[in-house]
Short mmCIF file of C-alpha atoms in Angstrom, two decimals:
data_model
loop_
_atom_site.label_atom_id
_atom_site.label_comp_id
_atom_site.label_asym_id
_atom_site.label_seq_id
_atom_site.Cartn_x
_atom_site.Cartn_y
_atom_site.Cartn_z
CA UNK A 238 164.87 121.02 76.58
CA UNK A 239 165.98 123.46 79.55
CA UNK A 240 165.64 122.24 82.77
CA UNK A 241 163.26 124.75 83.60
CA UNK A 242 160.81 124.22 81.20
CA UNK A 243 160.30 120.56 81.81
CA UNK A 244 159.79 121.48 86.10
CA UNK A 245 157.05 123.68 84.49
CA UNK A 246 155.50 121.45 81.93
CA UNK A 247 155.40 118.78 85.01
CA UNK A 248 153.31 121.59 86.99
CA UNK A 249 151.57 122.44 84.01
CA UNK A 250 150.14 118.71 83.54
CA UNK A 251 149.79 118.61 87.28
CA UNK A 252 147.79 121.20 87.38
CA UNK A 253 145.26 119.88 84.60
CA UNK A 254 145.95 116.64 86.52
CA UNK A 255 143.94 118.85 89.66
CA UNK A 256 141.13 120.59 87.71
CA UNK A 257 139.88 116.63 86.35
CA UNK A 258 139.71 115.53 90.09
CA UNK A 259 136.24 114.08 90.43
CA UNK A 260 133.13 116.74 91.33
CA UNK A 261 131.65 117.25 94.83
CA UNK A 262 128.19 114.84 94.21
CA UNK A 263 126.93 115.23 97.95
CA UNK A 264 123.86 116.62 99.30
CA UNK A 265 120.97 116.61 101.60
CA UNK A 266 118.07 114.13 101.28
CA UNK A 267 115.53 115.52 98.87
CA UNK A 268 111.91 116.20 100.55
CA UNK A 269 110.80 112.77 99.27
CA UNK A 270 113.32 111.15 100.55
CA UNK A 271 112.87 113.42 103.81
CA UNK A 272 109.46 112.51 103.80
CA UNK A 273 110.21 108.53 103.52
CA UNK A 274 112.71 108.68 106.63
CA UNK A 275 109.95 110.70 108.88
CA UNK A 276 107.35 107.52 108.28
CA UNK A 277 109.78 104.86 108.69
CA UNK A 278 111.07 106.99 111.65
CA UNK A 279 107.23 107.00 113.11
CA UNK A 280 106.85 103.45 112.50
CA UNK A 281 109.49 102.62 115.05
CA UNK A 282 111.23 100.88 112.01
CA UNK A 283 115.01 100.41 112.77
CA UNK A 284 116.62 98.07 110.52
CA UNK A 285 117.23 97.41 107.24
CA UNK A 286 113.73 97.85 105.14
CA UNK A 287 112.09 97.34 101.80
CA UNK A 288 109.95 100.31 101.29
CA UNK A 289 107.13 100.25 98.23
CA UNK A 290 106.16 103.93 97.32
CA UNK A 291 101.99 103.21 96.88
CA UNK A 292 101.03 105.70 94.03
CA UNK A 293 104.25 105.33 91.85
CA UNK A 294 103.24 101.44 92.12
CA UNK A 295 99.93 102.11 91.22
CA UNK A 296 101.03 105.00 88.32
CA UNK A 297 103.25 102.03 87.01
CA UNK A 298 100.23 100.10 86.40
CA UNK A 299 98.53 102.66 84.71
CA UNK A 300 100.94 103.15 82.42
CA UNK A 301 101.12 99.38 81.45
CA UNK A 302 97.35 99.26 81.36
CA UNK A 303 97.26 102.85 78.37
CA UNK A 304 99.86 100.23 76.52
CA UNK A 305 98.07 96.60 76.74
CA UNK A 306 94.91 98.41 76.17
CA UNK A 307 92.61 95.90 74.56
CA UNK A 308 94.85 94.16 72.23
CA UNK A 309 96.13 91.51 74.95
CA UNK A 310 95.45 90.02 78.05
CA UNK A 311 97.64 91.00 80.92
CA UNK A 312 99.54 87.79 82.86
CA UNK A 313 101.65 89.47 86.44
CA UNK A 314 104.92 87.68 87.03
CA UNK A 315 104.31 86.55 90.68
CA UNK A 316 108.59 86.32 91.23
CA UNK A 317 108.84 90.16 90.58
CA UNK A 318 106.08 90.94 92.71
CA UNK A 319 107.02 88.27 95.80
CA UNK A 320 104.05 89.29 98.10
CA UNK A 321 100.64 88.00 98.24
CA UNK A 322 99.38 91.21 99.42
CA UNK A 323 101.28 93.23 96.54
CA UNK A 324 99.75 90.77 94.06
CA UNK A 325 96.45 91.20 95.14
CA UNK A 326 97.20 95.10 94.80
CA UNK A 327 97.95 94.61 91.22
CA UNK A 328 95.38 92.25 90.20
CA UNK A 329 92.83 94.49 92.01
CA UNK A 330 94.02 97.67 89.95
CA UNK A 331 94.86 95.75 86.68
CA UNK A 332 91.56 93.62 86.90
CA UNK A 333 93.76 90.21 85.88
CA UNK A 334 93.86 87.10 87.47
CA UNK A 335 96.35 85.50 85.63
CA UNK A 336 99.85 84.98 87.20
CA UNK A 337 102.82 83.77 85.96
CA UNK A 338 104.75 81.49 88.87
CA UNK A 339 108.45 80.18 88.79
CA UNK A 340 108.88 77.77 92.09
CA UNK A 341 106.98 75.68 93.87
CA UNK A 342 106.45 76.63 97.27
CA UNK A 343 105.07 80.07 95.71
CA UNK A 344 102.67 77.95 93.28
CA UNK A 345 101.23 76.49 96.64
CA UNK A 346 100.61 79.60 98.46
CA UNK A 347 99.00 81.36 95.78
CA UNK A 348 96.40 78.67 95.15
CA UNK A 349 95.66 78.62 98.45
CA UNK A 350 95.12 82.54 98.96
CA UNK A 351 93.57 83.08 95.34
CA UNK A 352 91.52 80.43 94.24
CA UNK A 353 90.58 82.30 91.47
CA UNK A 354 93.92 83.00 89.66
CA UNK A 355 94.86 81.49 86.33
CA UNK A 356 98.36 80.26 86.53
CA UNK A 357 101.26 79.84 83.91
CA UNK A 358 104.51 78.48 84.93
CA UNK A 359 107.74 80.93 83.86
CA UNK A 360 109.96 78.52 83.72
CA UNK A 361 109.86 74.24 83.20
CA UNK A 362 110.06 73.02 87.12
CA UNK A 363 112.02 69.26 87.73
CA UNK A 364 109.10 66.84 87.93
CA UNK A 365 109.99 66.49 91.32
CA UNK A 366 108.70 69.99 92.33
CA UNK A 367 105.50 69.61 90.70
CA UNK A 368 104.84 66.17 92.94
CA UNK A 369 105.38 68.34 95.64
CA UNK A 370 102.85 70.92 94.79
CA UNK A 371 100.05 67.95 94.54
CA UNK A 372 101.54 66.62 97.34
CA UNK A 373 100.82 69.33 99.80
CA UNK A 374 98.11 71.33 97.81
CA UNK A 375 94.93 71.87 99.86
CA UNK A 376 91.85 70.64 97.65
CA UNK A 377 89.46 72.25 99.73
CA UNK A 378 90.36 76.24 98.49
CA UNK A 379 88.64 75.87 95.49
CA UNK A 380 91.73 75.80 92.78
CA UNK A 381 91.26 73.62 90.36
CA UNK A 382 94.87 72.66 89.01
CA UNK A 383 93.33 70.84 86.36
CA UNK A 384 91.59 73.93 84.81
CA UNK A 385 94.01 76.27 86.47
CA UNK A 386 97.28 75.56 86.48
CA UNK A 387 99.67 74.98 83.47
CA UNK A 388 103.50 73.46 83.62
CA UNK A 389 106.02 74.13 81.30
CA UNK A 390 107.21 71.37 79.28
CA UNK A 391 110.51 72.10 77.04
CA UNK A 392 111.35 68.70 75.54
CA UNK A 393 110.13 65.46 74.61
CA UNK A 394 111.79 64.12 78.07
CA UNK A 395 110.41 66.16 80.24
CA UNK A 396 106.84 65.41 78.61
CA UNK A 397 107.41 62.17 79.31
CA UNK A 398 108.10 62.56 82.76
CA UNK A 399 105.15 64.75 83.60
CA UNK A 400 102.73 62.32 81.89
CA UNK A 401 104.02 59.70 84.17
CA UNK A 402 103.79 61.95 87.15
CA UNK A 403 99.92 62.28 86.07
CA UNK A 404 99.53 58.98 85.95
CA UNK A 405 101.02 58.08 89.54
CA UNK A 406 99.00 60.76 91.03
CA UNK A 407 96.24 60.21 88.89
CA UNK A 408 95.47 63.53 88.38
CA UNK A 409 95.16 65.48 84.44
CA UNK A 410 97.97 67.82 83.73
CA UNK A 411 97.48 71.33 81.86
CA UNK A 412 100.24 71.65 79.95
CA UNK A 413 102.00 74.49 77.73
CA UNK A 414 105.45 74.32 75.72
CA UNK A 415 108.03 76.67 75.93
CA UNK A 416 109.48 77.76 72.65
CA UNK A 417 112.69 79.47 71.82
CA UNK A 418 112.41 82.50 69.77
CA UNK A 419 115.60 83.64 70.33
CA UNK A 420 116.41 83.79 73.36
CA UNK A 421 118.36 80.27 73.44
CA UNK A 422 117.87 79.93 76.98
CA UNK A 423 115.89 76.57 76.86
CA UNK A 424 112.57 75.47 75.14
CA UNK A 425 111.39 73.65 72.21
CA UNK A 426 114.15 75.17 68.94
CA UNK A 427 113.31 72.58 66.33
CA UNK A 428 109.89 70.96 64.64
CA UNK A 429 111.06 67.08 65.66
CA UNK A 430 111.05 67.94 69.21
CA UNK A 431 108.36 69.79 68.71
CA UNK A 432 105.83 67.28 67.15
CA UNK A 433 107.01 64.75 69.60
CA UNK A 434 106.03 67.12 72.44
CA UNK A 435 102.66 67.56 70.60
CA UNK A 436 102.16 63.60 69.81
CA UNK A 437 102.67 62.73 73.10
CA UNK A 438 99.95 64.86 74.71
CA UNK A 439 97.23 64.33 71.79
CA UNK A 440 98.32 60.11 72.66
CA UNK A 441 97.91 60.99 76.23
CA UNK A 442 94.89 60.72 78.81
CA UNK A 443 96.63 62.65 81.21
CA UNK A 444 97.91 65.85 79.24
CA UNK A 445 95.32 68.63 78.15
CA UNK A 446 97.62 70.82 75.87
CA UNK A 447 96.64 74.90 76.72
CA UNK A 448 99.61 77.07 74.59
CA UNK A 449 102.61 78.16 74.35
CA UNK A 450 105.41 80.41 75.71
CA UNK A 451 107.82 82.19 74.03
CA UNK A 452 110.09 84.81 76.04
CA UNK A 453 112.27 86.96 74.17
CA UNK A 454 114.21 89.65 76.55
CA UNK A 455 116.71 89.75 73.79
CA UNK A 456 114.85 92.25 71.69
CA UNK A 457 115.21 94.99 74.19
CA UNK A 458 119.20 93.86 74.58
CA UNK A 459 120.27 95.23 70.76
CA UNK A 460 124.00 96.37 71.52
CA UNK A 461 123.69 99.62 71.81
CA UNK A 462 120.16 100.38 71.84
CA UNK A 463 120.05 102.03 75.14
CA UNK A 464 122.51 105.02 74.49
CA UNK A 465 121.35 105.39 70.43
CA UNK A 466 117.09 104.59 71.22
CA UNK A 467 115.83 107.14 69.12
CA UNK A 468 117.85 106.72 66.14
CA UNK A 469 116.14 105.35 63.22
CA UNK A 470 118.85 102.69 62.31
CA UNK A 471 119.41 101.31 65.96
CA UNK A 472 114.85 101.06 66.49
CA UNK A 473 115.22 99.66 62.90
CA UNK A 474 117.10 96.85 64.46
CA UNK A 475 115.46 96.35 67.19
CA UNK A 476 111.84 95.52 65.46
CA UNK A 477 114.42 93.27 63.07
CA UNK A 478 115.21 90.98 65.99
CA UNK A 479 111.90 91.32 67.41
CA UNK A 480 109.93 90.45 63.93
CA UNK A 481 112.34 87.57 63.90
CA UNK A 482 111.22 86.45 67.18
CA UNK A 483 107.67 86.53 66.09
CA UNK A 484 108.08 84.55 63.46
CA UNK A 485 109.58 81.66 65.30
CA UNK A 486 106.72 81.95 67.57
CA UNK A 487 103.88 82.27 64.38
CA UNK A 488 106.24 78.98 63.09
CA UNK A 489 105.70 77.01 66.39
CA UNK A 490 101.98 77.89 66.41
CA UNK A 491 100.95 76.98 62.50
CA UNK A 492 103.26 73.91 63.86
CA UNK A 493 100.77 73.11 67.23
CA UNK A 494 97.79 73.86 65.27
CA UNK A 495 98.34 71.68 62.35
CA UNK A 496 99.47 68.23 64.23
CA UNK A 497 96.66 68.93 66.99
CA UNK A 498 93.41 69.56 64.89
CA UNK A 499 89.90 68.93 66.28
CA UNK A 500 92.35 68.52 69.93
CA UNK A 501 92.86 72.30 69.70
CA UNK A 502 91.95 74.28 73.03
CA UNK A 503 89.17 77.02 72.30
CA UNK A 504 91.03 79.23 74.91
CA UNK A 505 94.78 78.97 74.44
CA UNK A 506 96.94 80.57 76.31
CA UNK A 507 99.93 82.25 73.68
CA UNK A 508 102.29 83.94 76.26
CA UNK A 509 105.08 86.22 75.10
CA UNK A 510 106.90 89.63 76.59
CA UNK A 511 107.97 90.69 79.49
CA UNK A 512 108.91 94.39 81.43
CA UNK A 513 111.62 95.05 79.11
CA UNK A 514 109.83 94.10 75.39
CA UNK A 515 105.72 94.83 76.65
CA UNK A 516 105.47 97.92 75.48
CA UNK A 517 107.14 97.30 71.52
CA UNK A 518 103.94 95.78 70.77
CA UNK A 519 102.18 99.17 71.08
CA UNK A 520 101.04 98.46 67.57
CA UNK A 521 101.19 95.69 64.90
CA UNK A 522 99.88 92.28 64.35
CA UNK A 523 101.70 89.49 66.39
CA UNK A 524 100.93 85.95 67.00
CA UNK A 525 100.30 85.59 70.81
CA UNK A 526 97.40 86.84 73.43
CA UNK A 527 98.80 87.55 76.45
CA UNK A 528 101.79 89.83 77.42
CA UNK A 529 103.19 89.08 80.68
CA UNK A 530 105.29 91.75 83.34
CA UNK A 531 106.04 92.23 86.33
CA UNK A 532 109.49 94.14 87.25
CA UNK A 533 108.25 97.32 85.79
CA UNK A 534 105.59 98.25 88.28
CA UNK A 535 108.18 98.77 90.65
CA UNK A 536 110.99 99.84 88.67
CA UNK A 537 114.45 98.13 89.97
CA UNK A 538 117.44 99.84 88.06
CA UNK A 539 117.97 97.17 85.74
CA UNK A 540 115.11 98.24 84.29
CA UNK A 541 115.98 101.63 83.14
CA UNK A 542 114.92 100.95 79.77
CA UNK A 543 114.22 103.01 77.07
CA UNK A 544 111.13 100.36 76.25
CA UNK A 545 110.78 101.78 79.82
CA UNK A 546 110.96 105.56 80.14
CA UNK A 547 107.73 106.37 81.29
CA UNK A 548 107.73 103.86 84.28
CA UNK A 549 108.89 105.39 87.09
CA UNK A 550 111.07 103.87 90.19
CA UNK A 551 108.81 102.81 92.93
CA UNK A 552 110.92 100.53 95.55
CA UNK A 553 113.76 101.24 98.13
CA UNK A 554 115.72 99.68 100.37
CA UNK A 555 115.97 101.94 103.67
CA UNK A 556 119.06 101.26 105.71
CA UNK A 557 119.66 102.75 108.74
CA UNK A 558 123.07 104.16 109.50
CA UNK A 559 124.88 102.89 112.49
CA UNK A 560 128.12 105.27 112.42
CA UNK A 561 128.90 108.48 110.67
CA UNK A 562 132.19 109.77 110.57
CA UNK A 563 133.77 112.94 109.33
CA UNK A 564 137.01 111.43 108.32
CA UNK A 565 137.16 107.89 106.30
CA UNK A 566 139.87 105.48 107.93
CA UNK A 567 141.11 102.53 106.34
CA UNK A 568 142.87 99.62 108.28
CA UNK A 569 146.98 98.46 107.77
CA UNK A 570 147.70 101.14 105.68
CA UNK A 571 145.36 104.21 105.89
CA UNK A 572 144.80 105.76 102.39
CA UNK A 573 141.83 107.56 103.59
CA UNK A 574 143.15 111.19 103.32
CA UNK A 575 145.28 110.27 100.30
CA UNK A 576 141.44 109.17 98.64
CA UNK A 577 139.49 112.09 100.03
CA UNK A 578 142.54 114.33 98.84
CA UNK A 579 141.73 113.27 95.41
CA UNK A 580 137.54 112.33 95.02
CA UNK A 581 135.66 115.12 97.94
CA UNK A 582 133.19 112.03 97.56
CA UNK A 583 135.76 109.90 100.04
CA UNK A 584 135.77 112.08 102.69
CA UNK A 585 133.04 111.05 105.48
CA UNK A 586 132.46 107.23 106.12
CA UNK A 587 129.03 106.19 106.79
CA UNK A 588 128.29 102.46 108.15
CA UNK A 589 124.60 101.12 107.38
CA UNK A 590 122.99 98.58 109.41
CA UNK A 591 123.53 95.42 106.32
CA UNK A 592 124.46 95.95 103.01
CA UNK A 593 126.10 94.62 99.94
CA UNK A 594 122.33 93.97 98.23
CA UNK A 595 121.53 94.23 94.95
CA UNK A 596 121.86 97.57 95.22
CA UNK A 597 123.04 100.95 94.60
CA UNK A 598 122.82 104.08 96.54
CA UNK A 599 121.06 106.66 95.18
CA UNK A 600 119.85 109.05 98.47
CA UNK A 601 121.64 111.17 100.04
CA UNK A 602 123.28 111.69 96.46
CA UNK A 603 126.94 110.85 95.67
CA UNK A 604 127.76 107.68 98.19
CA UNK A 605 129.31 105.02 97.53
CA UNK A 606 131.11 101.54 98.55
CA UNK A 607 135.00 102.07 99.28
CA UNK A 608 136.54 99.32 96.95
CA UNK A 609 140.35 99.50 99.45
CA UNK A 610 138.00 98.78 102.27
CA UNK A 611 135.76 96.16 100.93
CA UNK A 612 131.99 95.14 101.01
CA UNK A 613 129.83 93.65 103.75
CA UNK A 614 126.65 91.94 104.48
CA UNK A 615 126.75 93.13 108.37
CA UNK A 616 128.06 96.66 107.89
CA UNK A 617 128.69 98.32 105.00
CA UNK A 618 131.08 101.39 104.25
CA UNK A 619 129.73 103.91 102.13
CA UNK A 620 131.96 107.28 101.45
CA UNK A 621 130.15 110.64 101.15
CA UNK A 622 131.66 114.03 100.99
CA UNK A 623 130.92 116.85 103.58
CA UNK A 624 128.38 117.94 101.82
CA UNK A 625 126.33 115.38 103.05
CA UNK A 626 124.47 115.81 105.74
CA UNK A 627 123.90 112.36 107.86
CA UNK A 628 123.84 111.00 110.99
CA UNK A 629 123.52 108.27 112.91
CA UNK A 630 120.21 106.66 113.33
CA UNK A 631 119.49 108.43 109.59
CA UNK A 632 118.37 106.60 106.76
CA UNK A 633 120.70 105.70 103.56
CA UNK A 634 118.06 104.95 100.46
CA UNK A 635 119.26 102.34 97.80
CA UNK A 636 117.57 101.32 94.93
CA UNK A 637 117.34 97.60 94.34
CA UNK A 638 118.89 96.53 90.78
CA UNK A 639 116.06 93.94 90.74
CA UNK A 640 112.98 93.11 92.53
CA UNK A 641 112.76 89.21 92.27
CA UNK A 642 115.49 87.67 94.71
CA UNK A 643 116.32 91.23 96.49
CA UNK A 644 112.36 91.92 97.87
CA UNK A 645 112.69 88.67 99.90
CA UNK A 646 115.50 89.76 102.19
CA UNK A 647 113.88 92.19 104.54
CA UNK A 648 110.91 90.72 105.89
CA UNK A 649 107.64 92.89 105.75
CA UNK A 650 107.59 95.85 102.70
CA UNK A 651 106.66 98.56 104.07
CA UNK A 652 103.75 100.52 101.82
CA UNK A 653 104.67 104.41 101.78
CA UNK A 654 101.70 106.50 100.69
CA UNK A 655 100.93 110.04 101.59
CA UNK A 656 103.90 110.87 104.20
CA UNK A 657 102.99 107.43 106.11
CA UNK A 658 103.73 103.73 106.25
CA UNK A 659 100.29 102.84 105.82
CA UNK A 660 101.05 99.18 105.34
CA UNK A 661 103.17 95.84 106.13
CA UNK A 662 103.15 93.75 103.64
CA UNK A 663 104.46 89.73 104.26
CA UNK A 664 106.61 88.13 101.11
CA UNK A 665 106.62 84.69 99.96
CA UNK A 666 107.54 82.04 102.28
CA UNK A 667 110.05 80.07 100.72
CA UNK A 668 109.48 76.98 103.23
CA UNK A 669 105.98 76.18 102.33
#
């Protein structure tokens, strides 16, 4: 091949090199997000901020509520909702009082501010914790944990160590077993453990059996099912896994039934679900009463479901930006132009006021963290092109990839309804 020709294939693939350069992604805030930086602009806010938008919260609930209809009783999960002013906002709307707790320092302060709620552990707690919660429960509120509280027993040990917790305290335990369905995450998987479990509390003074709790997140988590939902062979598989779940859970149940008899509660409680699987019980006959959920009233990213399409996103973290500049910089060696050169969307370098959360920017659209440069918990970098408009003392929006562990970082949430911050709401104290 002639010299000549191979300089202009080289120009030739440089040149279709060029034209697959990334896309300019940058623009202005959007008027809702214009609209959420005036209020937390008004309300003297100024650092790094959990913001809850009110009426996509409250749409959210709706929209579980036209799904549960009257076919099962609604449990909240309390860790996905870590405020005791948010949960009141949901059981208000949704008209439940039944939580669903995971630690012990939340079981505490939800007794004490809602004396009325029905509460199912998510998870079986070290017998440790649970002395703590009698320990330092106030008896005077009114909550009963006798009536009112069930732990989470997963294995023939552990039910031995709760009866003899009861006994030491002398107190009467509600109890419910966690079963695996599928999930294999924990929990009661064969009938020998099982009927131990069960012998133990019909033997025993101190436990009052109540149900059973079988969480399978795994039917939502088909390979695949996200990008092919719609497609009759991938939903095929999904109500394959999730019929299979059921019918370790109707197993467990005949199981329960059978070796308690006469000892049988008249109101168990038969938890399944959660955000992700709720809403494939739309229709059909399954074995439990209760559907519990929690993440998708306010919609982190992780939840973009297709068993979740018609929940919207309703929480934000608000970061103010410290420093905007036009140019990005990098230290030692500066590849800064060399990036921008390449991806428009490295050209301006914005630094927020915290960062590296569970996170991921999604207003002004097309930031992002600089991998050369590096994350950071006091300041982070996010790149931008020119097309977007910011600067400092601005607010970068980012949309938490969960709600559980990320809602607990900034203090008050801030309630955004109708143009305004209307609201402060406190989170869980993890210290009580």
């Amino acid at each position: 091949m002639k010299r000549r020709n191979l300089i202009l294939g080289a120009l030739g693939l440089a040149g279709a090199g060029w034209l697959l350069r990334p896309a300019d992604k940058g623009a202005s805030h959007s008027e809702y997000f214009r609209s959420i930086s005036g209020a937390l602009s008004q309300s003297s806010r100024a650092r790094p901020t959990l913001v809850i938008d009110r009426a996509a919260m409250r749409q959210n609930v709706r929209t579980l509520q036209g799904h549960l209809a009257d076919r099962f009783a609604y449990r909240i999960v309390a860790k996905s909702l870590p405020s005791l002013p948010l949960l009141q906002e949901v059981m208000t709307l949704s008209g439940s009082q039944r939580l669903m707790l995971f630690n012990q320092p939340f079981i505490n302060q939800v007794a004490s501010a809602f004396p009325q709620a029905d509460v199912l552990l998510g998870k079986p707690l070290p017998v440790a914790a649970a002395g703590n919660f009698y320990r330092t429960h106030q008896r005077t509120g009114g909550f009963d944990p006798q009536q009112q509280l069930h732990w989470l027993l997963d294995s023939p040990q552990r039910a031995q160590q709760y009866e003899a917790l009861a006994a030491e305290l002398g107190e009467t335990l509600s109890v419910c077993i966690e079963i695996d369905v599928g999930l294999h995450r924990g929990g009661v998987s064969d009938d020998a453990d099982m009927l131990a479990i069960l012998d133990r509390i019909r033997r025993s003074p101190q436990l009052n059996f109540k149900g059973l709790m079988g969480y399978e997140p795994h039917v939502a988590k088909v390979p695949g099912y996200g990008a092919l939902h719609g497609l009759a062979p991938m939903d095929a598989a999904v109500r394959k896994v999730r019929d299979s779940a059921m019918e370790r859970y109707r197993h467990y149940l005949a199981l329960a039934r059978q070796s308690l008899g006469d000892d049988w509660p008249d109101n168990p409680v038969l938890n399944a679900g959660g955000s992700p699987t709720y809403q494939l019980y739309d229709s059909g006959e399954f074995p439990f009463n209760e559907l519990s959920a929690g993440s998708c009233l306010v919609k982190p990213s992780d939840f973009d479901l297709p068993t979740l399409a018609d929940h919207t996103s309703a929480s934000y973290i608000a970061a103010p930006v410290l420093k905007a500049m036009d140019h990005t910089r990098l230290p030692i060696v500066d590849l800064g132009r060399l990036q921008s050169l390449w991806d428009p969307n490295r050209e301006r370098a914005f630094f927020t006021d915290g960062g590296y959360w569970k996170a991921r920017p999604v207003s002004p659209p097309g930031l992002s963290p600089n991998a050369i440069y590096g994350r950071s918990t006091n300041q982070e970098m996010l790149n931008g092109s020119a097309s977007v408009n910011l600067a400092v003392d601005d607010w970068v929006f980012l949309r938490p990839t969960q709600s559980e562990f990320v809602f607990l970082q900034f203090g008050d949430i801030a309630v955004f309804e109708q143009g305004r911050i209307v609201e402060r709401w406190p989170v869980f104290s993890v210290q009580a």
